[in-house]
């Protein structure tokens, strides 16, 4: 999910992106289910940096990695 940013250039460039991005996870989840593939919604554990409202910082990247640990173990039957 794209967060809001105080950076005027990025705010204009990605206007409406935060709302549009909220539609991605349900679409990907449905597709993954349809083809029998695993799916993980990173937006449930991470947020983009307010610097540009698009990219992740180190903390949020770690949050995704930590959250994926148990998911991957189940998928790999470890």
Coordinates of N, CA and C in Angstrom, one line a residue:
X1 N 0.9 -1.2 0.0 CA 0.0 0.0 0.0 C 0.9 1.2 0.0
X2 N 0.6 2.1 -0.9 CA 1.4 3.4 -0.9 C 0.9 4.3 0.1
X3 N 1.8 4.8 0.9 CA 1.5 5.8 1.9 C 1.5 7.2 1.4
X4 N 1.0 8.1 2.1 CA 1.0 9.5 1.7 C 2.4 10.1 2.0
X5 N 2.8 11.0 1.2 CA 4.1 11.6 1.4 C 4.0 13.1 1.3
X6 N 4.9 13.8 2.0 CA 4.9 15.3 2.0 C 5.7 15.8 0.8
X7 N 6.4 14.9 0.0 CA 7.1 15.3 -1.1 C 6.1 15.6 -2.3
X8 N 6.1 16.9 -2.6 CA 5.1 17.3 -3.6 C 5.2 16.7 -5.0
X9 N 6.4 16.5 -5.4 CA 6.7 15.8 -6.7 C 6.1 14.4 -6.7
X10 N 6.5 13.6 -5.7 CA 6.0 12.3 -5.6 C 4.5 12.2 -5.4
X11 N 4.0 13.1 -4.5 CA 2.6 13.1 -4.3 C 1.8 13.3 -5.6
X12 N 2.2 14.2 -6.4 CA 1.6 14.4 -7.7 C 1.7 13.3 -8.6
X13 N 3.0 12.7 -8.7 CA 3.3 11.6 -9.6 C 2.5 10.4 -9.3
X14 N 2.3 10.1 -8.0 CA 1.6 8.9 -7.6 C 0.2 9.2 -7.1
X15 N -0.4 10.3 -7.5 CA -1.8 10.6 -7.0 C -2.7 9.5 -7.3
X16 N -3.5 9.1 -6.3 CA -4.5 8.0 -6.5 C -3.9 6.6 -6.3
X17 N -2.5 6.5 -6.3 CA -1.9 5.2 -6.2 C -2.2 4.5 -4.9
X18 N -2.3 5.3 -3.8 CA -2.6 4.6 -2.5 C -3.9 3.8 -2.6
X19 N -4.9 4.5 -3.2 CA -6.2 3.8 -3.3 C -6.2 2.6 -4.3
X20 N -5.5 2.9 -5.4 CA -5.4 1.8 -6.4 C -4.7 0.6 -5.9
X21 N -3.6 0.9 -5.1 CA -2.8 -0.2 -4.6 C -3.6 -1.1 -3.7
X22 N -4.6 -0.6 -3.0 CA -5.4 -1.4 -2.1 C -6.1 -2.5 -2.8
X23 N -6.3 -2.4 -4.1 CA -7.0 -3.4 -4.9 C -6.1 -4.5 -5.3
X24 N -4.8 -4.4 -5.2 CA -3.9 -5.4 -5.7 C -3.9 -6.7 -4.9
X25 N -3.8 -6.6 -3.6 CA -3.8 -7.8 -2.8 C -5.0 -8.7 -3.0
X26 N -6.2 -8.2 -3.0 CA -7.3 -9.1 -3.2 C -7.3 -9.8 -4.6
X27 N -6.8 -9.0 -5.6 CA -6.7 -9.5 -6.9 C -5.7 -10.6 -7.0
X28 N -4.5 -10.4 -6.4 CA -3.4 -11.4 -6.5 C -3.8 -12.6 -5.6
X29 N -4.5 -12.4 -4.5 CA -4.9 -13.5 -3.7 C -5.9 -14.4 -4.4
X30 N -6.8 -13.8 -5.1 CA -7.8 -14.6 -5.9 C -7.1 -15.3 -7.0
X31 N -6.1 -14.7 -7.7 CA -5.4 -15.4 -8.8 C -4.6 -16.5 -8.2
X32 N -3.9 -16.3 -7.1 CA -3.1 -17.3 -6.5 C -3.9 -18.5 -6.1
X33 N -5.1 -18.2 -5.6 CA -6.0 -19.3 -5.2 C -6.5 -20.1 -6.4
X34 N -6.8 -19.4 -7.5 CA -7.2 -20.0 -8.7 C -6.2 -20.9 -9.3
X35 N -4.9 -20.6 -9.2 CA -3.9 -21.4 -9.8 C -3.2 -22.3 -8.8
X36 N -3.6 -22.3 -7.5 CA -3.1 -23.1 -6.5 C -1.7 -22.7 -6.1
X37 N -1.5 -21.4 -6.0 CA -0.2 -20.8 -5.6 C -0.3 -20.1 -4.3
X38 N 0.7 -20.1 -3.5 CA 0.7 -19.4 -2.2 C 0.7 -17.9 -2.5
X39 N 0.2 -17.2 -1.5 CA 0.2 -15.7 -1.6 C 0.4 -15.1 -0.2
X40 N 1.1 -14.0 -0.2 CA 1.3 -13.3 1.1 C 1.2 -11.8 0.8
X41 N 0.3 -11.2 1.6 CA 0.1 -9.8 1.5 C 1.1 -9.0 2.3
X42 N 2.1 -8.5 1.7 CA 3.1 -7.7 2.5 C 2.6 -6.5 3.1
X43 N 1.5 -6.0 2.6 CA 0.9 -4.8 3.1 C 0.3 -5.0 4.5
X44 N 0.2 -6.2 5.0 CA -0.3 -6.5 6.3 C 0.7 -6.3 7.4
X45 N 2.0 -6.3 7.0 CA 3.1 -6.2 7.9 C 4.1 -5.0 7.6
X46 N 3.9 -4.3 6.5 CA 4.8 -3.3 6.2 C 4.1 -2.1 5.6
X47 N 4.8 -0.9 5.7 CA 4.3 0.3 5.1 C 5.4 1.0 4.4
X48 N 5.1 1.7 3.3 CA 6.1 2.4 2.6 C 6.7 3.6 3.4
X49 N 7.8 4.1 3.0 CA 8.4 5.2 3.7 C 7.8 6.5 3.3
X50 N 7.5 7.4 4.2 CA 6.9 8.7 3.8 C 7.9 9.6 3.0
X51 N 9.1 9.1 2.8 CA 10.1 9.9 2.0 C 9.5 10.1 0.6
X52 N 9.0 8.9 0.0 CA 8.4 9.0 -1.3 C 7.1 8.3 -1.4
X53 N 6.7 7.6 -0.4 CA 5.4 7.0 -0.4 C 5.3 5.7 -1.2
X54 N 6.5 5.2 -1.7 CA 6.5 4.1 -2.6 C 7.4 3.0 -2.1
X55 N 8.6 3.3 -1.7 CA 9.6 2.3 -1.3 C 9.6 2.0 0.2
X56 N 10.2 0.9 0.5 CA 10.3 0.4 1.9 C 11.6 0.8 2.5
X57 N 11.6 1.1 3.8 CA 12.8 1.3 4.5 C 13.3 0.0 5.1
X58 N 14.5 0.0 5.8 CA 15.0 -1.3 6.3 C 14.1 -2.0 7.3
X59 N 13.5 -1.2 8.2 CA 12.6 -1.8 9.2 C 11.5 -2.6 8.5
X60 N 10.8 -2.0 7.6 CA 9.7 -2.6 6.9 C 10.1 -3.8 6.1
X61 N 11.3 -3.7 5.5 CA 11.8 -4.9 4.7 C 12.0 -6.0 5.7
X62 N 12.6 -5.7 6.9 CA 12.8 -6.8 7.9 C 11.4 -7.3 8.3
X63 N 10.4 -6.5 8.5 CA 9.1 -7.0 8.9 C 8.5 -8.0 7.9
X64 N 8.8 -7.7 6.6 CA 8.3 -8.7 5.6 C 9.1 -10.0 5.7
X65 N 10.4 -9.9 5.9 CA 11.2 -11.1 6.0 C 10.8 -12.0 7.2
X66 N 10.6 -11.3 8.4 CA 10.2 -12.0 9.6 C 8.8 -12.7 9.4
X67 N 7.9 -12.0 8.8 CA 6.5 -12.5 8.6 C 6.5 -13.7 7.6
X68 N 7.4 -13.6 6.6 CA 7.5 -14.7 5.6 C 8.1 -16.0 6.2
X69 N 8.9 -15.9 7.2 CA 9.6 -17.1 7.8 C 8.6 -18.2 8.0
X70 N 7.6 -18.0 8.8 CA 6.6 -19.1 9.1 C 5.9 -19.5 7.8
X71 N 5.5 -18.6 6.9 CA 4.8 -19.0 5.7 C 5.7 -19.9 4.8
X72 N 6.9 -19.5 4.7 CA 7.8 -20.3 3.8 C 8.1 -21.7 4.4
X73 N 8.2 -21.7 5.8 CA 8.5 -23.0 6.4 C 7.3 -24.0 6.1
X74 N 6.1 -23.5 6.2 CA 4.9 -24.3 5.9 C 4.9 -24.7 4.5
X75 N 5.2 -23.8 3.6 CA 5.2 -24.1 2.1 C 6.3 -25.1 1.8
X76 N 7.4 -25.1 2.5 CA 8.5 -26.0 2.2 C 8.4 -27.2 3.1
X77 N 7.4 -27.3 3.9 CA 7.2 -28.4 4.8 C 8.4 -28.6 5.7
X78 N 8.9 -27.6 6.3 CA 10.1 -27.6 7.2 C 9.7 -27.7 8.6

